[in-house]
């Protein structure tokens, strides 16, 4: 099994190296914007856009005219144009938004050496074209053959990420044990084993700090140095929050990938119900990140990630399958039909698990969701058991179900 994995290390450029790196960043930002403008001009004239290849060919003339552009390694400049092309392709296939202008202080610039021969890992750092050795903290070894090397800056810290290819043996499939995970309403996560993962308290504190720092920025005079300093402070807190968040997600996803063979989550492609405001910790992008982490960690060890429809998972009773919004109030789930009581988040996780098992007779949920959610809603309003509700009504004696 051919795997590609990135390994990220903190690097400590010397002051001279850092000055040069920042100059390169500036040059590449100009290059990106130039190439972007060229593409937009073609788009306005409704003619075919230049390809990355065309633009790389023009690079030679540009580098001959502009010395600070020529200072950036050619491969690195060329890769930026390839990245721009890839961004446009994603946009055309509706996989991403239209590429943007790169703005100073807002957008990051990747300095990528795309050829494995262009850089080298040493015992103390990374040899990068024109820069010599960048001292790095290699806190863990790379697995596989280094293929490309990217330098990025995060405010005042520099990192290098090495993409490695490795041909690992196919892992043994692990069909057991099975667990369903749902993002909680009162908690961060709930699983079908009955575990509730609380919201990270540290994150809560950092968010408070962020709001305070943002207020300071708004009080400073525009264009002043003190405002710039306050903005940097805000960016640092953002960075910290981002790291705390990914740390939590990594920790949780590895825990589940290690302890379980099959993990069931709600289907991301189906726009489910909007969860309560408290579930914001794992709302949107956070949940998608968590699922992709789970997926690659499970696949690497022979596990599987299963996605099931999530409609009304928080309102469905695991005992009798009745869907009713009245069953849930806050964190308590108490079925209006059968009186089944559980923690609301745990109940939802159980519902997801039963849906993976085919949602058999009355065990909460739909064997298969057909048609739009609206139609499901009509069933809900009539208060019928889901799945085979109509079938139940036709057979006398079962109506009390
Ligand atoms: Zn019930």
mmCIF file of C-alpha atoms and ligand atoms in Angstrom:
data_model
loop_
_atom_site.group_PDB
_atom_site.id
_atom_site.type_symbol
_atom_site.label_atom_id
_atom_site.label_comp_id
_atom_site.label_asym_id
_atom_site.label_seq_id
_atom_site.Cartn_x
_atom_site.Cartn_y
_atom_site.Cartn_z
ATOM 1 C CA UNK A 1 0.000 0.000 0.000
ATOM 2 C CA UNK A 2 1.596 3.243 -1.148
ATOM 3 C CA UNK A 3 1.058 5.926 1.449
ATOM 4 C CA UNK A 4 1.880 9.609 1.418
ATOM 5 C CA UNK A 5 2.354 11.351 4.685
ATOM 6 C CA UNK A 6 3.585 14.756 5.705
ATOM 7 C CA UNK A 7 6.010 15.312 8.559
ATOM 8 C CA UNK A 8 6.204 18.742 10.045
ATOM 9 C CA UNK A 9 9.167 20.151 11.930
ATOM 10 C CA UNK A 10 9.878 23.499 13.497
ATOM 11 C CA UNK A 11 12.834 25.240 11.869
ATOM 12 C CA UNK A 12 14.995 28.035 13.223
ATOM 13 C CA UNK A 13 16.389 30.130 10.356
ATOM 14 C CA UNK A 14 19.327 32.421 11.091
ATOM 15 C CA UNK A 15 18.541 36.165 10.818
ATOM 16 C CA UNK A 16 20.049 36.221 7.310
ATOM 17 C CA UNK A 17 18.056 33.191 6.243
ATOM 18 C CA UNK A 18 14.885 34.676 7.678
ATOM 19 C CA UNK A 19 15.367 37.982 5.836
ATOM 20 C CA UNK A 20 15.814 36.101 2.614
ATOM 21 C CA UNK A 21 12.819 33.860 3.252
ATOM 22 C CA UNK A 22 10.657 36.905 3.870
ATOM 23 C CA UNK A 23 11.921 38.498 0.647
ATOM 24 C CA UNK A 24 11.029 35.322 -1.207
ATOM 25 C CA UNK A 25 7.586 35.374 0.339
ATOM 26 C CA UNK A 26 7.103 38.905 -0.981
ATOM 27 C CA UNK A 27 8.360 37.989 -4.441
ATOM 28 C CA UNK A 28 6.122 34.941 -4.622
ATOM 29 C CA UNK A 29 3.123 36.966 -3.533
ATOM 30 C CA UNK A 30 3.757 39.319 -6.456
ATOM 31 C CA UNK A 31 4.216 36.334 -8.769
ATOM 32 C CA UNK A 32 0.948 34.762 -7.621
ATOM 33 C CA UNK A 33 -0.954 37.998 -8.127
ATOM 34 C CA UNK A 34 0.591 38.545 -11.570
ATOM 35 C CA UNK A 35 -0.249 35.037 -12.711
ATOM 36 C CA UNK A 36 -3.714 35.355 -11.198
ATOM 37 C CA UNK A 37 -4.310 38.636 -13.012
ATOM 38 C CA UNK A 38 -3.190 37.048 -16.280
ATOM 39 C CA UNK A 39 -5.702 34.244 -15.820
ATOM 40 C CA UNK A 40 -8.491 36.667 -14.957
ATOM 41 C CA UNK A 41 -7.717 38.715 -18.075
ATOM 42 C CA UNK A 42 -8.136 35.614 -20.229
ATOM 43 C CA UNK A 43 -11.350 34.779 -18.395
ATOM 44 C CA UNK A 44 -12.747 38.248 -19.136
ATOM 45 C CA UNK A 45 -11.980 37.787 -22.832
ATOM 46 C CA UNK A 46 -13.633 34.350 -22.735
ATOM 47 C CA UNK A 47 -10.532 32.706 -24.141
ATOM 48 C CA UNK A 48 -8.806 29.633 -22.827
ATOM 49 C CA UNK A 49 -6.773 30.271 -19.722
ATOM 50 C CA UNK A 50 -3.013 29.859 -19.817
ATOM 51 C CA UNK A 51 -1.897 26.615 -18.227
ATOM 52 C CA UNK A 52 0.683 26.311 -15.485
ATOM 53 C CA UNK A 53 3.053 25.174 -18.217
ATOM 54 C CA UNK A 54 2.553 28.382 -20.236
ATOM 55 C CA UNK A 55 3.086 30.520 -17.177
ATOM 56 C CA UNK A 56 6.218 28.644 -16.122
ATOM 57 C CA UNK A 57 7.630 29.259 -19.602
ATOM 58 C CA UNK A 58 7.129 32.982 -19.140
ATOM 59 C CA UNK A 59 8.965 32.796 -15.856
ATOM 60 C CA UNK A 60 12.346 32.832 -17.602
ATOM 61 C CA UNK A 61 11.790 36.266 -19.129
ATOM 62 C CA UNK A 62 10.392 37.635 -15.890
ATOM 63 C CA UNK A 63 13.377 36.408 -13.900
ATOM 64 C CA UNK A 64 15.756 37.952 -16.405
ATOM 65 C CA UNK A 65 14.117 41.362 -15.952
ATOM 66 C CA UNK A 66 13.498 41.370 -12.212
ATOM 67 C CA UNK A 67 16.475 40.485 -10.023
ATOM 68 C CA UNK A 68 14.513 39.979 -6.794
ATOM 69 C CA UNK A 69 12.270 37.563 -8.620
ATOM 70 C CA UNK A 70 15.311 35.676 -9.836
ATOM 71 C CA UNK A 71 16.565 35.299 -6.279
ATOM 72 C CA UNK A 72 13.763 32.834 -5.500
ATOM 73 C CA UNK A 73 14.771 29.300 -6.566
ATOM 74 C CA UNK A 74 13.222 28.561 -9.945
ATOM 75 C CA UNK A 75 11.600 25.340 -8.789
ATOM 76 C CA UNK A 76 9.905 27.133 -5.928
ATOM 77 C CA UNK A 77 8.483 29.823 -8.248
ATOM 78 C CA UNK A 78 7.327 27.185 -10.732
ATOM 79 C CA UNK A 79 5.590 25.195 -8.005
ATOM 80 C CA UNK A 80 3.636 28.293 -6.966
ATOM 81 C CA UNK A 81 2.272 28.550 -10.514
ATOM 82 C CA UNK A 82 1.350 24.860 -10.394
ATOM 83 C CA UNK A 83 -0.451 25.494 -7.084
ATOM 84 C CA UNK A 84 -2.375 28.374 -8.656
ATOM 85 C CA UNK A 85 -3.348 26.132 -11.558
ATOM 86 C CA UNK A 86 -4.512 23.424 -9.143
ATOM 87 C CA UNK A 87 -6.591 25.994 -7.262
ATOM 88 C CA UNK A 88 -8.320 26.992 -10.515
ATOM 89 C CA UNK A 89 -8.917 23.371 -11.454
ATOM 90 C CA UNK A 90 -10.559 22.747 -8.083
ATOM 91 C CA UNK A 91 -12.706 25.797 -8.689
ATOM 92 C CA UNK A 92 -13.763 24.555 -12.147
ATOM 93 C CA UNK A 93 -14.722 21.181 -10.728
ATOM 94 C CA UNK A 94 -16.642 22.936 -7.969
ATOM 95 C CA UNK A 95 -14.420 21.505 -5.293
ATOM 96 C CA UNK A 96 -13.285 24.836 -4.038
ATOM 97 C CA UNK A 97 -13.758 28.553 -4.162
ATOM 98 C CA UNK A 98 -12.221 30.757 -6.790
ATOM 99 C CA UNK A 99 -8.565 31.496 -6.027
ATOM 100 C CA UNK A 100 -7.974 34.799 -4.328
ATOM 101 C CA UNK A 101 -5.398 37.528 -4.459
ATOM 102 C CA UNK A 102 -2.645 37.009 -1.968
ATOM 103 C CA UNK A 103 -2.683 39.854 0.503
ATOM 104 C CA UNK A 104 0.187 40.755 2.776
ATOM 105 C CA UNK A 105 -0.486 39.888 6.366
ATOM 106 C CA UNK A 106 -3.504 37.775 5.501
ATOM 107 C CA UNK A 107 -2.499 34.929 3.215
ATOM 108 C CA UNK A 108 0.282 32.451 3.708
ATOM 109 C CA UNK A 109 2.807 31.695 1.003
ATOM 110 C CA UNK A 110 4.138 28.180 0.623
ATOM 111 C CA UNK A 111 7.760 27.853 -0.394
ATOM 112 C CA UNK A 112 7.780 24.404 -1.925
ATOM 113 C CA UNK A 113 10.766 22.593 -3.397
ATOM 114 C CA UNK A 114 8.934 19.974 -5.475
ATOM 115 C CA UNK A 115 11.863 17.735 -6.377
ATOM 116 C CA UNK A 116 13.316 15.190 -4.013
ATOM 117 C CA UNK A 117 16.802 15.994 -5.286
ATOM 118 C CA UNK A 118 16.371 19.692 -4.528
ATOM 119 C CA UNK A 119 16.551 19.358 -0.761
ATOM 120 C CA UNK A 120 18.023 17.010 1.768
ATOM 121 C CA UNK A 121 17.425 16.060 5.359
ATOM 122 C CA UNK A 122 20.483 16.094 7.567
ATOM 123 C CA UNK A 123 20.854 15.047 11.176
ATOM 124 C CA UNK A 124 20.453 18.652 12.368
ATOM 125 C CA UNK A 125 18.146 20.196 9.799
ATOM 126 C CA UNK A 126 17.147 20.592 6.172
ATOM 127 C CA UNK A 127 19.300 21.669 3.240
ATOM 128 C CA UNK A 128 17.204 24.012 1.112
ATOM 129 C CA UNK A 129 18.213 25.552 -2.253
ATOM 130 C CA UNK A 130 20.210 28.799 -1.899
ATOM 131 C CA UNK A 131 19.727 28.896 1.879
ATOM 132 C CA UNK A 132 22.077 26.178 3.024
ATOM 133 C CA UNK A 133 21.091 24.304 6.122
ATOM 134 C CA UNK A 134 18.024 25.380 8.044
ATOM 135 C CA UNK A 135 18.341 24.183 11.614
ATOM 136 C CA UNK A 136 15.361 22.013 12.505
ATOM 137 C CA UNK A 137 14.102 20.130 15.519
ATOM 138 C CA UNK A 138 13.576 16.655 14.094
ATOM 139 C CA UNK A 139 11.417 15.392 16.926
ATOM 140 C CA UNK A 140 10.547 12.194 15.065
ATOM 141 C CA UNK A 141 11.934 10.383 12.054
ATOM 142 C CA UNK A 142 10.324 10.588 8.606
ATOM 143 C CA UNK A 143 8.745 7.350 7.444
ATOM 144 C CA UNK A 144 9.474 6.670 3.780
ATOM 145 C CA UNK A 145 11.228 8.538 1.002
ATOM 146 C CA UNK A 146 11.131 12.365 1.190
ATOM 147 C CA UNK A 147 9.479 13.660 -1.970
ATOM 148 C CA UNK A 148 8.953 17.357 -1.497
ATOM 149 C CA UNK A 149 9.674 20.026 1.046
ATOM 150 C CA UNK A 150 7.584 23.051 1.969
ATOM 151 C CA UNK A 151 8.505 25.967 4.193
ATOM 152 C CA UNK A 152 5.716 27.954 5.815
ATOM 153 C CA UNK A 153 5.638 30.804 8.285
ATOM 154 C CA UNK A 154 3.125 31.085 11.094
ATOM 155 C CA UNK A 155 3.399 34.706 12.201
ATOM 156 C CA UNK A 156 6.900 34.575 13.698
ATOM 157 C CA UNK A 157 7.547 30.854 13.645
ATOM 158 C CA UNK A 158 8.826 28.811 10.723
ATOM 159 C CA UNK A 159 8.025 25.225 9.865
ATOM 160 C CA UNK A 160 9.102 22.771 7.247
ATOM 161 C CA UNK A 161 6.859 19.975 6.117
ATOM 162 C CA UNK A 162 8.303 16.995 4.312
ATOM 163 C CA UNK A 163 6.022 14.884 2.174
ATOM 164 C CA UNK A 164 7.106 11.263 2.267
ATOM 165 C CA UNK A 165 6.094 8.255 0.244
ATOM 166 C CA UNK A 166 6.262 4.819 1.796
ATOM 167 C CA UNK A 167 5.280 1.395 0.549
ATOM 168 C CA UNK A 168 3.828 -0.155 3.675
ATOM 169 C CA UNK A 169 2.405 -3.673 3.968
ATOM 170 C CA UNK A 170 -1.375 -3.906 3.683
ATOM 171 C CA UNK A 171 -2.831 -3.819 7.207
ATOM 172 C CA UNK A 172 -5.002 -6.669 8.496
ATOM 173 C CA UNK A 173 -8.688 -5.751 8.413
ATOM 174 C CA UNK A 174 -10.170 -5.164 11.860
ATOM 175 C CA UNK A 175 -13.960 -5.553 11.747
ATOM 176 C CA UNK A 176 -14.354 -5.248 15.523
ATOM 177 C CA UNK A 177 -15.180 -3.540 17.855
ATOM 178 C CA UNK A 178 -17.755 -1.115 16.468
ATOM 179 C CA UNK A 179 -18.513 2.290 17.929
ATOM 180 C CA UNK A 180 -20.654 5.228 16.813
ATOM 181 C CA UNK A 181 -19.559 8.771 17.550
ATOM 182 C CA UNK A 182 -21.811 11.787 17.470
ATOM 183 C CA UNK A 183 -20.956 15.396 18.096
ATOM 184 C CA UNK A 184 -22.734 16.281 21.261
ATOM 185 C CA UNK A 185 -25.016 19.147 22.042
ATOM 186 C CA UNK A 186 -23.965 19.563 25.632
ATOM 187 C CA UNK A 187 -20.673 17.727 25.238
ATOM 188 C CA UNK A 188 -17.966 17.688 22.592
ATOM 189 C CA UNK A 189 -18.526 14.053 21.674
ATOM 190 C CA UNK A 190 -20.672 11.145 22.720
ATOM 191 C CA UNK A 191 -20.145 7.555 21.683
ATOM 192 C CA UNK A 192 -22.274 4.438 21.710
ATOM 193 C CA UNK A 193 -20.081 2.866 24.416
ATOM 194 C CA UNK A 194 -21.544 5.451 26.768
ATOM 195 C CA UNK A 195 -18.554 7.789 26.905
ATOM 196 C CA UNK A 196 -19.169 11.522 27.025
ATOM 197 C CA UNK A 197 -16.219 13.716 26.109
ATOM 198 C CA UNK A 198 -16.598 17.163 27.666
ATOM 199 C CA UNK A 199 -15.879 20.412 25.849
ATOM 200 C CA UNK A 200 -12.249 21.395 26.256
ATOM 201 C CA UNK A 201 -12.081 23.941 29.023
ATOM 202 C CA UNK A 202 -8.779 25.410 27.880
ATOM 203 C CA UNK A 203 -10.279 26.310 24.526
ATOM 204 C CA UNK A 204 -13.093 28.113 26.270
ATOM 205 C CA UNK A 205 -10.572 30.220 28.196
ATOM 206 C CA UNK A 206 -8.562 31.005 25.059
ATOM 207 C CA UNK A 207 -11.711 32.181 23.266
ATOM 208 C CA UNK A 208 -12.336 34.602 26.106
ATOM 209 C CA UNK A 209 -8.797 35.921 25.814
ATOM 210 C CA UNK A 210 -9.283 36.322 22.076
ATOM 211 C CA UNK A 211 -12.363 38.492 22.489
ATOM 212 C CA UNK A 212 -10.463 40.744 24.873
ATOM 213 C CA UNK A 213 -7.512 41.087 22.496
ATOM 214 C CA UNK A 214 -9.819 41.850 19.574
ATOM 215 C CA UNK A 215 -11.383 44.664 21.581
ATOM 216 C CA UNK A 216 -7.952 46.197 22.103
ATOM 217 C CA UNK A 217 -7.355 46.264 18.338
ATOM 218 C CA UNK A 218 -10.583 48.118 17.713
ATOM 219 C CA UNK A 219 -9.581 50.808 20.216
ATOM 220 C CA UNK A 220 -6.217 51.485 18.572
ATOM 221 C CA UNK A 221 -5.805 54.142 15.915
ATOM 222 C CA UNK A 222 -5.815 52.825 12.368
ATOM 223 C CA UNK A 223 -2.389 52.589 10.777
ATOM 224 C CA UNK A 224 -0.618 53.044 14.092
ATOM 225 C CA UNK A 225 2.173 50.821 15.301
ATOM 226 C CA UNK A 226 0.324 49.963 18.474
ATOM 227 C CA UNK A 227 -2.583 48.700 16.407
ATOM 228 C CA UNK A 228 -0.221 46.502 14.406
ATOM 229 C CA UNK A 229 1.179 45.098 17.633
ATOM 230 C CA UNK A 230 -2.303 44.400 18.963
ATOM 231 C CA UNK A 231 -3.184 42.670 15.695
ATOM 232 C CA UNK A 232 -0.174 40.400 16.018
ATOM 233 C CA UNK A 233 -1.331 39.536 19.513
ATOM 234 C CA UNK A 234 -4.742 38.546 18.139
ATOM 235 C CA UNK A 235 -3.099 36.439 15.425
ATOM 236 C CA UNK A 236 -1.015 34.657 18.072
ATOM 237 C CA UNK A 237 -4.094 33.799 20.113
ATOM 238 C CA UNK A 238 -5.791 32.534 16.946
ATOM 239 C CA UNK A 239 -2.788 30.353 16.306
ATOM 240 C CA UNK A 240 -2.894 29.015 19.817
ATOM 241 C CA UNK A 241 -6.599 28.200 19.558
ATOM 242 C CA UNK A 242 -6.044 26.488 16.235
ATOM 243 C CA UNK A 243 -3.320 24.355 17.747
ATOM 244 C CA UNK A 244 -5.315 23.507 20.848
ATOM 245 C CA UNK A 245 -8.222 22.484 18.671
ATOM 246 C CA UNK A 246 -6.182 20.238 16.352
ATOM 247 C CA UNK A 247 -4.436 18.773 19.384
ATOM 248 C CA UNK A 248 -7.771 17.706 20.866
ATOM 249 C CA UNK A 249 -8.937 16.315 17.520
ATOM 250 C CA UNK A 250 -5.709 14.368 17.018
ATOM 251 C CA UNK A 251 -5.858 12.969 20.514
ATOM 252 C CA UNK A 252 -9.471 11.836 20.201
ATOM 253 C CA UNK A 253 -9.153 10.455 16.678
ATOM 254 C CA UNK A 254 -6.078 8.385 17.558
ATOM 255 C CA UNK A 255 -7.790 7.081 20.658
ATOM 256 C CA UNK A 256 -10.784 5.815 18.675
ATOM 257 C CA UNK A 257 -8.630 4.532 15.795
ATOM 258 C CA UNK A 258 -6.604 2.498 18.270
ATOM 259 C CA UNK A 259 -9.439 1.125 20.379
ATOM 260 C CA UNK A 260 -11.987 0.366 17.650
ATOM 261 C CA UNK A 261 -11.998 -1.320 14.263
ATOM 262 C CA UNK A 262 -15.127 0.314 12.863
ATOM 263 C CA UNK A 263 -16.213 3.846 13.679
ATOM 264 C CA UNK A 264 -19.656 5.090 12.650
ATOM 265 C CA UNK A 265 -20.220 8.810 12.137
ATOM 266 C CA UNK A 266 -22.955 10.878 10.606
ATOM 267 C CA UNK A 267 -22.813 11.377 6.851
ATOM 268 C CA UNK A 268 -21.115 14.668 6.090
ATOM 269 C CA UNK A 269 -22.617 15.038 2.653
ATOM 270 C CA UNK A 270 -26.127 15.084 3.983
ATOM 271 C CA UNK A 271 -27.022 18.406 5.460
ATOM 272 C CA UNK A 272 -28.367 17.208 8.763
ATOM 273 C CA UNK A 273 -30.190 19.111 11.419
ATOM 274 C CA UNK A 274 -28.611 22.239 12.755
ATOM 275 C CA UNK A 275 -27.414 21.317 16.183
ATOM 276 C CA UNK A 276 -27.879 23.545 19.171
ATOM 277 C CA UNK A 277 -25.604 26.517 19.716
ATOM 278 C CA UNK A 278 -23.596 24.689 22.341
ATOM 279 C CA UNK A 279 -22.295 22.206 19.815
ATOM 280 C CA UNK A 280 -20.204 24.914 18.196
ATOM 281 C CA UNK A 281 -16.914 23.369 19.232
ATOM 282 C CA UNK A 282 -17.190 20.725 16.593
ATOM 283 C CA UNK A 283 -19.384 22.636 14.200
ATOM 284 C CA UNK A 284 -18.508 22.836 10.520
ATOM 285 C CA UNK A 285 -14.860 22.479 9.635
ATOM 286 C CA UNK A 286 -13.867 20.977 12.981
ATOM 287 C CA UNK A 287 -16.056 17.953 12.509
ATOM 288 C CA UNK A 288 -14.878 17.451 8.923
ATOM 289 C CA UNK A 289 -11.262 17.611 10.112
ATOM 290 C CA UNK A 290 -11.993 15.117 12.862
ATOM 291 C CA UNK A 291 -13.578 12.685 10.389
ATOM 292 C CA UNK A 292 -10.705 12.929 7.921
ATOM 293 C CA UNK A 293 -8.215 12.327 10.752
ATOM 294 C CA UNK A 294 -10.245 9.324 11.862
ATOM 295 C CA UNK A 295 -10.394 8.019 8.315
ATOM 296 C CA UNK A 296 -6.676 8.084 7.604
ATOM 297 C CA UNK A 297 -5.771 6.770 11.034
ATOM 298 C CA UNK A 298 -8.258 3.919 10.743
ATOM 299 C CA UNK A 299 -7.258 3.036 7.183
ATOM 300 C CA UNK A 300 -3.594 2.904 8.148
ATOM 301 C CA UNK A 301 -4.354 0.261 10.777
ATOM 302 C CA UNK A 302 -6.990 -1.796 8.950
ATOM 303 C CA UNK A 303 -10.038 -0.078 10.411
ATOM 304 C CA UNK A 304 -12.948 1.529 8.589
ATOM 305 C CA UNK A 305 -14.955 4.704 8.893
ATOM 306 C CA UNK A 306 -18.643 4.252 8.150
ATOM 307 C CA UNK A 307 -20.943 7.156 7.386
ATOM 308 C CA UNK A 308 -24.653 6.859 8.086
ATOM 309 C CA UNK A 309 -27.485 9.362 7.556
ATOM 310 C CA UNK A 310 -27.911 11.622 10.549
ATOM 311 C CA UNK A 311 -31.484 12.853 10.121
ATOM 312 C CA UNK A 312 -33.187 13.400 13.447
ATOM 313 C CA UNK A 313 -30.600 11.364 15.302
ATOM 314 C CA UNK A 314 -31.090 13.620 18.304
ATOM 315 C CA UNK A 315 -34.876 13.139 18.297
ATOM 316 C CA UNK A 316 -35.101 9.427 17.629
ATOM 317 C CA UNK A 317 -35.692 6.975 20.453
ATOM 318 C CA UNK A 318 -33.282 4.027 20.486
ATOM 319 C CA UNK A 319 -35.812 1.814 22.253
ATOM 320 C CA UNK A 320 -38.888 2.218 20.044
ATOM 321 C CA UNK A 321 -37.754 4.305 17.082
ATOM 322 C CA UNK A 322 -40.253 7.122 17.544
ATOM 323 C CA UNK A 323 -39.097 10.478 16.186
ATOM 324 C CA UNK A 324 -40.347 13.425 18.158
ATOM 325 C CA UNK A 325 -38.717 16.736 18.977
ATOM 326 C CA UNK A 326 -40.555 16.710 22.328
ATOM 327 C CA UNK A 327 -38.534 13.730 23.481
ATOM 328 C CA UNK A 328 -35.486 15.875 23.989
ATOM 329 C CA UNK A 329 -35.119 18.720 26.421
ATOM 330 C CA UNK A 330 -31.616 19.949 27.076
ATOM 331 C CA UNK A 331 -29.375 17.037 27.839
ATOM 332 C CA UNK A 332 -32.152 14.696 28.906
ATOM 333 C CA UNK A 333 -33.799 12.407 26.421
ATOM 334 C CA UNK A 334 -37.120 10.996 27.564
ATOM 335 C CA UNK A 335 -39.173 9.263 24.895
ATOM 336 C CA UNK A 336 -42.733 10.582 24.679
ATOM 337 C CA UNK A 337 -43.950 7.209 23.426
ATOM 338 C CA UNK A 338 -42.234 4.559 25.511
ATOM 339 C CA UNK A 339 -40.628 6.529 28.322
ATOM 340 C CA UNK A 340 -37.091 5.427 27.487
ATOM 341 C CA UNK A 341 -34.653 7.701 29.284
ATOM 342 C CA UNK A 342 -31.035 8.484 28.410
ATOM 343 C CA UNK A 343 -28.542 11.285 28.041
ATOM 344 C CA UNK A 344 -29.514 13.070 24.824
ATOM 345 C CA UNK A 345 -26.028 12.878 23.295
ATOM 346 C CA UNK A 346 -25.575 9.203 24.180
ATOM 347 C CA UNK A 347 -28.974 8.393 22.731
ATOM 348 C CA UNK A 348 -28.006 10.077 19.457
ATOM 349 C CA UNK A 349 -24.806 8.020 19.274
ATOM 350 C CA UNK A 350 -26.859 4.848 19.845
ATOM 351 C CA UNK A 351 -29.167 5.878 17.009
ATOM 352 C CA UNK A 352 -26.209 6.229 14.647
ATOM 353 C CA UNK A 353 -24.941 2.792 15.669
ATOM 354 C CA UNK A 354 -28.314 1.178 15.014
ATOM 355 C CA UNK A 355 -28.483 2.832 11.605
ATOM 356 C CA UNK A 356 -25.197 1.229 10.676
ATOM 357 C CA UNK A 357 -26.642 -2.140 11.652
ATOM 358 C CA UNK A 358 -29.442 -1.628 9.160
ATOM 359 C CA UNK A 359 -31.834 0.025 11.584
ATOM 360 C CA UNK A 360 -33.741 -3.265 12.096
ATOM 361 C CA UNK A 361 -37.335 -3.412 13.329
ATOM 362 C CA UNK A 362 -38.072 -0.361 15.349
ATOM 363 C CA UNK A 363 -34.499 -0.102 16.550
ATOM 364 C CA UNK A 364 -34.444 3.598 15.955
ATOM 365 C CA UNK A 365 -33.986 5.109 12.591
ATOM 366 C CA UNK A 366 -34.343 4.485 8.960
ATOM 367 C CA UNK A 367 -32.989 1.429 7.229
ATOM 368 C CA UNK A 368 -32.278 3.743 4.361
ATOM 369 C CA UNK A 369 -33.193 7.352 3.950
ATOM 370 C CA UNK A 370 -35.087 7.906 0.733
ATOM 371 C CA UNK A 371 -36.227 11.201 -0.638
ATOM 372 C CA UNK A 372 -35.772 14.639 0.827
ATOM 373 C CA UNK A 373 -35.825 15.357 4.538
ATOM 374 C CA UNK A 374 -39.135 17.146 4.138
ATOM 375 C CA UNK A 375 -40.936 13.911 3.529
ATOM 376 C CA UNK A 376 -39.464 12.440 6.642
ATOM 377 C CA UNK A 377 -40.734 15.447 8.528
ATOM 378 C CA UNK A 378 -44.347 14.706 7.561
ATOM 379 C CA UNK A 379 -43.992 11.260 9.032
ATOM 380 C CA UNK A 380 -42.646 12.842 12.179
ATOM 381 C CA UNK A 381 -45.589 15.171 12.558
ATOM 382 C CA UNK A 382 -48.055 12.321 12.393
ATOM 383 C CA UNK A 383 -46.125 10.709 15.200
ATOM 384 C CA UNK A 384 -45.746 7.409 13.413
ATOM 385 C CA UNK A 385 -42.920 5.038 14.089
ATOM 386 C CA UNK A 386 -40.322 5.529 11.397
ATOM 387 C CA UNK A 387 -39.312 3.030 8.794
ATOM 388 C CA UNK A 388 -42.340 0.790 8.568
ATOM 389 C CA UNK A 389 -44.802 3.115 10.237
ATOM 390 C CA UNK A 390 -47.551 2.610 7.702
ATOM 391 C CA UNK A 391 -47.116 -1.123 7.792
ATOM 392 C CA UNK A 392 -47.623 -1.116 11.533
ATOM 393 C CA UNK A 393 -50.874 0.790 11.295
ATOM 394 C CA UNK A 394 -52.330 -1.632 8.795
ATOM 395 C CA UNK A 395 -51.837 -4.606 11.037
ATOM 396 C CA UNK A 396 -54.334 -4.461 13.925
ATOM 397 C CA UNK A 397 -53.092 -5.147 17.400
ATOM 398 C CA UNK A 398 -49.799 -3.415 16.831
ATOM 399 C CA UNK A 399 -51.193 0.124 16.823
ATOM 400 C CA UNK A 400 -50.192 0.783 20.393
ATOM 401 C CA UNK A 401 -46.516 0.261 19.401
HETATM 402 ZN ZN1 LIG B 1 -39.237 5.279 22.781
#
